[in-house]
Amino acid sequence: MSHHIVEAKNLQHVYPDGTVAIKDVSFCITHGESVAIIGANGAGKSTLLQHLNGCLIATSGQIRIGDTPLSKGTLPDIRRTVGMVFQYPDDQLFMPTVFEDVAFGPLNLGLSGDEVDQRVVEALERVGAGHLRTKPPYNLSGGEKKRVAIATVLAMAPDILVMDEPTSGLDPFARRQLISLLREFQHTKIFTSHDLDMVLDLCQRTIILHEGVIMADGPTDEIFQNEELLAACRLEKPFSMQGCPVCNGKTNTKCHDAG
Amino acid sequence: MASISAAVIDLKRLELLADSDSPVHVIDARAKVLVTFVFIVAVVSHNSYELARLLPFFIFPTVMIALAGLPMLYLARKIALISTFALMVGIFNPVFDRTILYQIGQWGISGGWISLLSLLIRSMLTVGAAFILVGTTGFTAVCQALERLGMPQLFAIQLLFLHRYIFVLADETGRSSRARELRSCGRKGLGVASFGSLVGHLLLRTWQKAERIHIAMLARGFVGRFHAHRQSSFGKAELYFLLGWSSLFIVLRTFDVTGTLGTLITGIFK
């Protein structure tokens, strides 16, 4: 069985204050799939994501990465397999320079000096951030930080890429660049996002979470056509599927001609 | 508060200085830690009225700064800032200790002034040595060296996290203070009441942020051990570095080099 498969079975997580964040969540994501987990604020997306590499341990249920069930003993291997890019790059970048930050993961994998250098250079080049290697992370722009945060994970050569809100806080150009970059990756990809246009661009499959429960799991196109379902889950269609904001999509051509 | 954020960025610059290949930078961190330790012990073990015998110790920071190419002005500003704390500690010495120790013409200099000056010189030397150590080695490598010298791993990791937490705390303090100031319209806000709440929130927020950073570290394979990127070993160069400097410090501590030189020079002119 491939290492690239992510399977959740009857996952439940209850926080110490009694909040039930996710309830009976089950899904299977197969090799090479690009899947979005969407939902309103507080739906349980980030909580679910943190279970995929053992940052949170489920109250009940099980996670399997390929053949390996997630447990304390398998954590190091699973954390190498599942690369996690967090929502706020400032939480992820903590070393004095970009180079050292990207080298942090490979050094923890026990790699030697030259191999670490090679991995760092390759990862930074891959995200177009090779020129930033000597800079301190806190001096970078939001888009640059995001790219470097992705490089820190790529340097560990993961099979599965998990990203929490990858396009949040980016300007339109940086967002478009990031989407193009993510499209090139051949990994199994799992995203959470409120940017539904990005989801439409990158993900063939979408899972909707609402109050900790999976409300829908299927092809992205079909899910985004179901306005009733989206409204019930406090979501809206992506902007690109909505009509022209001026004439509500009825006289698109005329509206543009007039403009 | 802009000044807090600026101070943090300024402090982070010290870490960046460690990313260089000067003759001092490439020396194994353990040798530098040991030399700095001997230097600090030699300096602080002088009695509190000692001035002249401390002056030759400035040779160490001077040579290290020159060889490592560290920015002199930047370090001087940092040392001056920390020395204000030493000044606060010794500010009342001239008030309580009025015994005249030296007489220059009709001016008598009391023991209080001498001990205050001695305290300032010792703080400049020791703080300077610590800054030079971090600036030529990096804090991660210093902690790693301490661990390799026998400090329990738990303490080394705690020291490292404490150092990281200072930046997290200062970042959050800067943001919260700015938000409070902007809504205080140049007044005191709600005084102590709002300040108490602010400190409480700061603690909780920095705690949460520190936890998120820790999770990000775990996600990248952190298992309680830091790896410095620069690989080095304790070789001949390190041995010479350690023996050379330590011997000099012991000589300067044991013999009154300044006094002997002074006697020699005044003897020549007699």
Coordinates of C-alpha atoms in Angstrom, one line a residue:
Chain A
M1 CA 0.0 0.0 0.0
S2 CA 1.2 3.5 -0.8
H3 CA 2.5 5.9 1.9
H4 CA 0.4 8.6 0.2
I5 CA -2.9 7.4 1.5
V6 CA -4.6 9.2 4.4
E7 CA -7.5 7.5 6.1
A8 CA -9.6 8.8 9.1
K9 CA -12.0 6.4 10.8
N10 CA -14.7 7.7 13.2
L11 CA -12.5 10.5 14.4
Q12 CA -13.6 12.5 17.4
H13 CA -11.9 15.3 19.3
V14 CA -13.0 16.9 22.5
Y15 CA -11.0 19.8 23.9
P16 CA -10.3 19.9 27.7
D17 CA -13.0 22.6 28.1
G18 CA -15.6 20.1 26.8
T19 CA -15.9 21.6 23.3
V20 CA -16.5 18.8 20.8
A21 CA -14.5 20.0 17.8
I22 CA -15.0 17.1 15.4
K23 CA -17.5 14.2 15.6
D24 CA -17.3 10.8 13.9
V25 CA -15.3 12.0 10.9
S26 CA -14.3 9.4 8.4
F27 CA -12.7 9.7 4.9
C28 CA -10.0 8.2 2.7
I29 CA -7.8 10.3 0.6
T30 CA -5.8 8.3 -2.0
H31 CA -2.5 8.8 -3.8
G32 CA -2.1 12.0 -5.7
E33 CA -5.5 13.4 -4.8
S34 CA -5.9 17.1 -4.2
V35 CA -8.6 17.6 -1.5
A36 CA -10.1 20.7 0.1
I37 CA -11.6 20.7 3.6
I38 CA -13.9 23.7 3.8
G39 CA -16.3 25.0 6.3
A40 CA -17.3 28.1 8.3
N41 CA -15.2 29.5 11.2
G42 CA -15.2 27.1 14.0
A43 CA -16.3 24.1 11.8
G44 CA -13.3 22.1 13.0
K45 CA -11.0 22.3 10.0
S46 CA -7.8 23.2 11.7
T47 CA -8.5 20.7 14.5
L48 CA -9.0 18.0 11.9
L49 CA -5.8 19.0 10.0
Q50 CA -3.7 18.8 13.2
H51 CA -4.7 15.2 13.6
L52 CA -3.2 14.2 10.3
N53 CA 0.4 14.4 11.7
G54 CA -0.3 13.8 15.3
C55 CA -0.1 17.4 16.5
L56 CA -3.4 16.6 18.2
I57 CA -4.4 13.1 19.4
A58 CA -8.0 12.0 18.7
T59 CA -10.2 11.4 21.7
S60 CA -11.5 8.4 19.8
G61 CA -11.1 7.0 16.2
Q62 CA -8.0 6.4 14.2
I63 CA -5.8 7.9 11.6
R64 CA -3.8 5.8 9.1
I65 CA -1.1 7.1 6.8
G66 CA -0.6 4.3 4.2
D67 CA -0.3 1.1 6.2
T68 CA 0.8 2.9 9.4
P69 CA -1.7 3.7 12.1
L70 CA -0.9 7.0 13.9
S71 CA 0.5 6.2 17.4
K72 CA 3.2 7.5 19.6
G73 CA 5.7 5.0 18.2
T74 CA 5.0 5.9 14.6
L75 CA 4.9 9.7 15.0
P76 CA 8.5 10.4 13.8
D77 CA 7.9 8.5 10.5
I78 CA 4.4 10.0 10.0
R79 CA 5.7 13.5 10.6
R80 CA 8.3 12.9 7.8
T81 CA 5.6 11.6 5.5
V82 CA 3.0 14.3 6.2
G83 CA 4.4 17.8 5.7
M84 CA 2.3 20.4 7.4
V85 CA 2.3 24.1 6.4
F86 CA 0.6 26.2 9.1
Q87 CA -1.8 29.1 8.6
Y88 CA 0.5 31.7 10.1
P89 CA 4.1 31.5 8.7
D90 CA 5.3 33.4 11.7
D91 CA 4.6 30.4 13.9
Q92 CA 6.5 28.2 11.5
L93 CA 9.6 30.3 11.0
F94 CA 11.7 30.6 14.2
M95 CA 15.3 30.3 13.2
P96 CA 17.7 33.3 12.7
T97 CA 17.9 33.0 8.9
V98 CA 15.8 31.4 6.1
F99 CA 18.6 28.9 5.4
E100 CA 18.7 27.7 9.0
D101 CA 14.9 27.5 9.2
V102 CA 14.7 25.3 6.1
A103 CA 17.6 23.2 7.4
F104 CA 15.8 22.6 10.7
G105 CA 13.7 19.7 9.4
P106 CA 16.5 17.9 7.5
L107 CA 18.9 18.2 10.5
N108 CA 16.2 16.6 12.7
L109 CA 16.0 13.8 10.1
G110 CA 19.7 13.2 10.9
L111 CA 21.0 14.2 7.5
S112 CA 24.6 15.3 7.1
G113 CA 26.0 18.8 6.2
D114 CA 26.2 18.5 2.4
E115 CA 22.9 16.7 2.1
V116 CA 21.2 19.3 4.3
D117 CA 22.7 22.1 2.1
Q118 CA 21.5 20.4 -1.1
R119 CA 18.0 19.9 0.3
V120 CA 17.7 23.5 1.5
V121 CA 18.9 24.9 -1.8
E122 CA 16.6 22.7 -3.8
A123 CA 13.5 23.4 -1.6
L124 CA 14.1 27.2 -1.8
E125 CA 14.7 27.1 -5.5
R126 CA 11.5 25.1 -6.0
V127 CA 9.4 27.8 -4.3
G128 CA 11.4 30.6 -6.0
A129 CA 12.9 31.8 -2.8
G130 CA 16.6 31.0 -3.4
H131 CA 17.6 34.6 -3.2
L132 CA 16.1 34.8 0.4
R133 CA 18.4 32.2 2.0
T134 CA 20.5 34.6 4.0
K135 CA 17.7 36.9 5.1
P136 CA 16.1 36.7 8.6
P137 CA 12.5 35.5 8.3
Y138 CA 10.9 38.4 10.1
N139 CA 12.1 40.8 7.4
L140 CA 10.2 39.0 4.6
S141 CA 6.9 40.0 3.1
G142 CA 3.8 37.9 3.7
G143 CA 4.1 36.1 0.3
E144 CA 7.8 35.4 0.8
K145 CA 7.1 34.0 4.3
K146 CA 4.5 31.7 2.9
R147 CA 6.9 30.4 0.2
V148 CA 9.7 29.9 2.8
A149 CA 7.2 28.1 5.1
I150 CA 6.4 25.7 2.2
A151 CA 10.1 25.2 1.5
T152 CA 10.7 24.3 5.2
V153 CA 8.3 21.4 4.7
L154 CA 9.5 20.4 1.1
A155 CA 13.0 20.1 2.4
M156 CA 11.8 17.1 4.5
A157 CA 10.7 15.4 1.2
P158 CA 7.1 14.6 2.5
D159 CA 4.7 12.3 0.5
I160 CA 1.7 14.2 1.6
L161 CA 1.3 18.0 1.8
V162 CA -1.2 19.4 4.3
M163 CA -1.8 23.2 4.2
D164 CA -3.9 25.3 6.6
E165 CA -5.3 28.3 4.7
P166 CA -2.5 28.6 2.2
T167 CA -3.7 31.8 0.5
S168 CA -4.9 33.8 3.5
G169 CA -3.3 37.2 3.9
L170 CA -1.7 37.2 0.4
D171 CA -2.1 39.9 -2.2
P172 CA -3.8 38.8 -5.5
F173 CA -0.4 38.4 -7.3
A174 CA 1.2 36.4 -4.5
R175 CA -1.9 34.3 -4.3
R176 CA -1.9 33.5 -8.0
Q177 CA 1.8 32.7 -7.8
L178 CA 1.2 30.3 -4.9
I179 CA -1.7 28.6 -6.7
S180 CA 0.5 28.0 -9.7
L181 CA 3.3 26.6 -7.5
L182 CA 0.9 24.3 -5.6
R183 CA -0.5 23.0 -9.0
E184 CA 3.0 21.8 -9.9
F185 CA 3.3 19.6 -6.8
Q186 CA 2.7 15.9 -7.4
H187 CA 2.1 15.1 -3.7
T188 CA -1.2 14.1 -2.2
K189 CA -2.5 17.5 -1.2
I190 CA -4.9 18.4 1.6
F191 CA -6.0 22.1 2.1
T192 CA -8.3 23.9 4.3
S193 CA -9.4 27.3 3.0
H194 CA -12.0 30.0 2.8
D195 CA -10.6 30.9 -0.6
L196 CA -13.1 28.8 -2.6
D197 CA -11.8 30.0 -5.9
M198 CA -8.5 28.5 -5.1
V199 CA -10.3 25.3 -4.1
L200 CA -12.0 25.3 -7.5
D201 CA -8.7 25.8 -9.2
L202 CA -6.7 23.2 -7.3
C203 CA -9.0 20.5 -5.8
Q204 CA -11.0 17.8 -7.6
R205 CA -12.5 16.8 -4.4
T206 CA -14.1 18.8 -1.5
I207 CA -15.1 17.8 2.0
I208 CA -17.5 20.2 3.8
L209 CA -17.2 20.3 7.6
H210 CA -20.0 21.9 9.6
E211 CA -20.0 22.0 13.4
G212 CA -17.5 19.1 13.5
V213 CA -19.4 16.8 11.2
I214 CA -18.8 16.0 7.5
M215 CA -21.8 17.4 5.6
A216 CA -20.6 16.5 2.1
D217 CA -17.7 14.7 0.4
G218 CA -17.5 14.7 -3.4
P219 CA -16.4 16.3 -6.6
T220 CA -15.8 20.1 -6.1
D221 CA -17.8 21.1 -9.1
E222 CA -20.9 19.3 -7.9
I223 CA -20.6 20.6 -4.3
F224 CA -20.2 24.2 -5.4
Q225 CA -23.4 23.9 -7.5
N226 CA -25.5 22.9 -4.5
E227 CA -26.4 26.4 -3.1
E228 CA -28.8 24.9 -0.5
L229 CA -26.0 22.8 1.0
L230 CA -23.5 25.7 0.9
A231 CA -26.0 28.1 2.6
A232 CA -26.8 25.5 5.3
C233 CA -23.0 25.3 6.1
R234 CA -22.6 29.1 6.1
L235 CA -20.7 29.1 2.8
E236 CA -21.2 30.7 -0.6
K237 CA -20.3 29.8 -4.1
P238 CA -16.8 30.8 -5.3
F239 CA -16.8 34.3 -6.9
S240 CA -15.9 32.8 -10.3
M241 CA -19.2 30.8 -10.2
Q242 CA -21.3 33.8 -9.2
G243 CA -22.6 36.3 -11.7
C244 CA -21.3 39.7 -12.6
P245 CA -21.4 41.8 -9.4
V246 CA -22.9 44.8 -11.3
C247 CA -25.7 43.1 -13.3
N248 CA -26.0 39.9 -11.3
G249 CA -24.8 37.8 -14.3
K250 CA -27.9 38.4 -16.5
T251 CA -26.4 40.9 -19.0
N252 CA -22.7 40.2 -18.6
T253 CA -21.7 41.2 -22.1
K254 CA -23.7 44.4 -22.1
C255 CA -22.4 45.4 -18.6
H256 CA -18.8 44.9 -19.8
D257 CA -19.6 46.8 -23.1
A258 CA -21.0 49.7 -21.1
G259 CA -17.9 49.7 -18.8
Chain B
M1 CA 5.1 50.2 21.1
A2 CA 7.6 50.8 18.2
S3 CA 10.5 50.9 20.6
I4 CA 9.9 47.4 21.9
S5 CA 9.6 46.0 18.3
A6 CA 12.7 47.8 17.3
A7 CA 14.6 46.5 20.3
V8 CA 13.6 43.0 19.4
I9 CA 14.7 43.3 15.8
D10 CA 18.0 44.9 17.1
L11 CA 18.5 41.9 19.4
K12 CA 17.8 39.4 16.6
R13 CA 20.6 41.1 14.7
L14 CA 23.0 39.7 17.2
E15 CA 22.1 36.2 16.2
L16 CA 22.6 37.0 12.5
L17 CA 26.2 38.1 13.3
A18 CA 27.0 34.5 14.1
D19 CA 26.5 33.6 10.4
S20 CA 30.0 34.4 9.2
D21 CA 33.3 32.6 8.5
S22 CA 35.8 34.7 10.4
P23 CA 38.7 32.9 12.3
V24 CA 36.7 33.4 15.5
H25 CA 33.4 32.1 14.1
V26 CA 34.9 28.8 12.9
I27 CA 36.3 27.9 16.3
D28 CA 34.4 25.2 18.1
A29 CA 31.7 26.6 20.4
R30 CA 32.9 24.7 23.4
A31 CA 36.3 26.5 23.3
K32 CA 34.6 29.9 23.1
V33 CA 32.2 29.0 25.9
L34 CA 35.1 27.9 28.2
V35 CA 37.3 31.0 27.4
T36 CA 34.3 33.3 28.0
F37 CA 33.7 31.5 31.3
V38 CA 37.4 31.9 32.5
F39 CA 37.3 35.5 31.4
I40 CA 34.1 36.3 33.4
V41 CA 35.5 34.5 36.5
A42 CA 38.8 36.4 36.2
V43 CA 37.0 39.7 35.8
V44 CA 34.4 39.4 38.5
S45 CA 36.8 37.9 41.1
H46 CA 38.6 41.2 41.5
N47 CA 37.8 43.2 44.6
S48 CA 35.2 45.9 44.4
Y49 CA 37.7 48.8 44.6
E50 CA 39.9 47.5 41.7
L51 CA 40.2 49.7 38.6
A52 CA 43.7 49.6 37.1
R53 CA 44.0 45.8 37.1
L54 CA 40.8 45.5 35.1
L55 CA 42.0 47.6 32.2
P56 CA 44.3 45.0 30.6
F57 CA 41.2 42.7 30.2
F58 CA 39.9 45.0 27.5
I59 CA 42.4 43.3 25.2
F60 CA 40.1 40.2 24.9
P61 CA 36.9 42.0 23.6
T62 CA 39.1 44.3 21.4
V63 CA 41.0 41.4 19.7
M64 CA 37.8 39.3 19.3
I65 CA 35.8 42.1 17.8
A66 CA 38.6 42.9 15.4
L67 CA 39.1 39.3 14.3
A68 CA 35.4 38.5 14.1
G69 CA 34.6 41.7 12.2
L70 CA 31.7 42.5 14.6
P71 CA 30.1 45.9 14.4
M72 CA 31.7 47.9 17.2
L73 CA 29.1 50.6 17.4
Y74 CA 26.2 48.2 17.6
L75 CA 27.9 46.2 20.4
A76 CA 28.8 49.4 22.3
R77 CA 25.2 50.5 22.2
K78 CA 24.0 47.1 23.6
I79 CA 26.6 47.1 26.3
A80 CA 25.8 50.7 27.3
L81 CA 22.1 49.8 27.5
I82 CA 22.8 46.8 29.9
S83 CA 25.3 48.9 31.9
T84 CA 22.5 51.2 33.0
F85 CA 21.3 48.3 35.1
A86 CA 24.8 48.1 36.7
L87 CA 24.6 51.9 37.2
M88 CA 21.3 51.5 39.1
V89 CA 22.8 48.8 41.3
G90 CA 25.8 50.9 42.3
I91 CA 24.3 54.4 42.2
F92 CA 24.2 54.8 46.0
N93 CA 27.8 53.6 46.5
P94 CA 29.2 57.2 46.5
V95 CA 26.5 58.2 49.1
F96 CA 27.2 55.4 51.6
D97 CA 31.0 55.0 51.1
R98 CA 32.7 58.4 51.6
T99 CA 36.1 57.2 52.6
I100 CA 38.7 59.0 50.6
L101 CA 40.9 56.5 48.8
Y102 CA 42.8 58.7 46.3
Q103 CA 43.9 62.3 46.3
I104 CA 44.3 64.2 43.1
G105 CA 45.6 67.7 44.0
Q106 CA 42.9 69.1 46.4
W107 CA 40.3 66.7 45.0
G108 CA 39.6 63.6 47.1
I109 CA 38.0 60.6 45.4
S110 CA 35.9 58.4 47.7
G111 CA 35.7 54.6 47.8
G112 CA 32.1 54.9 46.6
W113 CA 33.0 56.5 43.3
I114 CA 35.8 54.0 42.8
S115 CA 33.6 51.0 43.5
L116 CA 30.8 52.4 41.2
L117 CA 33.4 52.8 38.4
S118 CA 34.8 49.3 39.0
L119 CA 31.3 47.8 38.8
L120 CA 30.6 49.6 35.5
I121 CA 33.9 48.4 34.0
R122 CA 33.3 44.8 35.2
S123 CA 29.7 44.9 33.7
M124 CA 31.0 46.3 30.4
L125 CA 33.6 43.5 30.2
T126 CA 31.4 40.6 31.2
V127 CA 28.3 41.7 29.2
G128 CA 30.6 42.5 26.2
A129 CA 32.1 39.0 26.4
A130 CA 28.7 37.4 26.5
F131 CA 27.6 39.4 23.4
I132 CA 30.8 38.5 21.6
L133 CA 30.2 34.8 22.4
V134 CA 26.6 34.9 21.0
G135 CA 27.6 37.1 18.1
T136 CA 30.4 34.8 17.0
T137 CA 28.7 31.5 17.9
G138 CA 24.9 31.8 17.9
F139 CA 22.6 31.0 20.8
T140 CA 21.7 27.5 19.5
A141 CA 25.4 26.6 19.2
V142 CA 26.1 28.0 22.7
C143 CA 23.4 25.8 24.2
Q144 CA 24.6 22.8 22.3
A145 CA 28.2 23.5 23.6
L146 CA 26.9 23.7 27.2
E147 CA 25.2 20.4 26.7
R148 CA 28.3 18.8 25.2
L149 CA 30.3 20.2 28.2
G150 CA 28.1 18.3 30.6
M151 CA 25.0 20.5 31.2
P152 CA 21.9 18.2 31.4
Q153 CA 20.0 18.3 28.1
L154 CA 16.9 19.4 29.8
F155 CA 18.5 22.6 31.1
A156 CA 20.1 23.3 27.7
I157 CA 16.7 23.0 25.9
Q158 CA 15.0 25.1 28.6
L159 CA 17.6 27.8 28.1
L160 CA 17.0 27.7 24.4
F161 CA 13.3 27.9 24.7
L162 CA 13.6 30.7 27.2
H163 CA 15.6 32.6 24.7
R164 CA 13.0 32.0 22.0
Y165 CA 10.2 32.9 24.4
I166 CA 11.7 36.4 25.0
F167 CA 11.2 37.2 21.3
V168 CA 7.6 35.8 21.3
L169 CA 6.8 37.8 24.5
A170 CA 8.5 41.0 23.2
D171 CA 6.6 40.7 19.8
E172 CA 3.2 40.3 21.5
T173 CA 4.0 43.1 24.1
G174 CA 4.9 45.4 21.2
R175 CA 1.5 44.8 19.5
S176 CA -0.6 45.0 22.7
S177 CA 1.1 48.2 23.9
R178 CA 0.6 49.8 20.5
A179 CA -3.1 48.9 20.6
R180 CA -3.5 50.2 24.1
E181 CA -1.7 53.4 23.4
L182 CA -3.7 54.1 20.3
R183 CA -6.9 53.9 22.3
S184 CA -5.6 55.9 25.2
C185 CA -5.5 59.1 23.3
G186 CA -2.3 60.2 24.9
R187 CA -3.6 59.7 28.4
K188 CA -3.0 56.8 30.9
G189 CA -5.8 54.6 29.5
L190 CA -7.5 53.0 32.5
G191 CA -4.3 52.9 34.5
V192 CA -3.3 49.9 36.5
A193 CA -6.7 48.2 35.9
S194 CA -6.1 48.0 32.1
F195 CA -2.4 47.2 32.6
G196 CA -3.2 44.2 34.8
S197 CA -5.6 42.8 32.3
L198 CA -3.1 43.5 29.5
V199 CA -0.4 41.5 31.2
G200 CA -2.8 38.6 31.9
H201 CA -3.8 38.5 28.2
L202 CA -0.1 38.8 27.2
L203 CA 0.7 35.7 29.2
L204 CA -2.1 33.7 27.7
R205 CA -1.5 34.8 24.2
T206 CA 2.3 34.2 24.3
W207 CA 1.5 30.8 25.9
Q208 CA -0.7 29.9 22.9
K209 CA 1.7 31.3 20.4
A210 CA 4.6 29.4 22.0
E211 CA 2.5 26.2 21.8
R212 CA 1.8 26.8 18.1
I213 CA 5.6 27.3 17.5
H214 CA 6.3 24.1 19.5
I215 CA 3.7 22.2 17.4
A216 CA 5.4 23.5 14.2
M217 CA 8.7 22.3 15.5
L218 CA 7.3 18.9 16.3
A219 CA 5.8 18.7 12.9
R220 CA 9.3 19.1 11.5
G221 CA 10.8 16.2 13.4
F222 CA 12.0 18.0 16.6
V223 CA 12.6 15.5 19.3
G224 CA 14.2 17.6 22.0
R225 CA 17.5 18.1 20.4
F226 CA 18.8 21.1 18.5
H227 CA 21.3 20.7 15.7
A228 CA 23.6 23.6 14.9
H229 CA 24.3 23.8 11.2
R230 CA 28.0 24.5 11.6
Q231 CA 29.8 21.2 12.3
S232 CA 33.0 21.6 14.2
S233 CA 35.3 19.5 16.4
F234 CA 37.7 20.3 19.3
G235 CA 41.0 20.3 17.5
K236 CA 44.4 21.9 17.9
A237 CA 43.2 25.4 17.0
E238 CA 40.6 25.1 19.8
L239 CA 43.2 23.9 22.3
Y240 CA 45.6 26.8 21.5
F241 CA 42.7 29.2 21.6
L242 CA 41.6 27.9 25.0
L243 CA 45.0 27.6 26.6
G244 CA 46.3 31.0 25.1
W245 CA 43.4 33.1 26.4
S246 CA 42.9 31.3 29.7
S247 CA 46.7 31.6 30.5
L248 CA 46.5 35.3 29.8
F249 CA 43.5 35.8 32.0
I250 CA 45.1 33.9 34.8
V251 CA 48.3 35.9 34.5
L252 CA 46.3 39.2 34.4
R253 CA 44.3 38.0 37.5
T254 CA 47.3 36.8 39.5
F255 CA 49.9 39.5 38.8
D256 CA 49.5 43.2 38.8
V257 CA 50.6 43.8 35.2
T258 CA 49.4 47.4 35.1
G259 CA 51.2 48.2 38.4
T260 CA 54.4 46.5 37.2
L261 CA 54.3 48.4 33.9
G262 CA 53.6 51.6 35.7
T263 CA 56.6 51.1 38.0
L264 CA 58.8 50.2 35.1
I265 CA 57.9 53.3 33.1
T266 CA 58.1 55.7 36.1
G267 CA 61.5 54.0 37.0
I268 CA 62.8 54.7 33.5
F269 CA 61.9 58.4 33.8
K270 CA 63.4 58.8 37.3

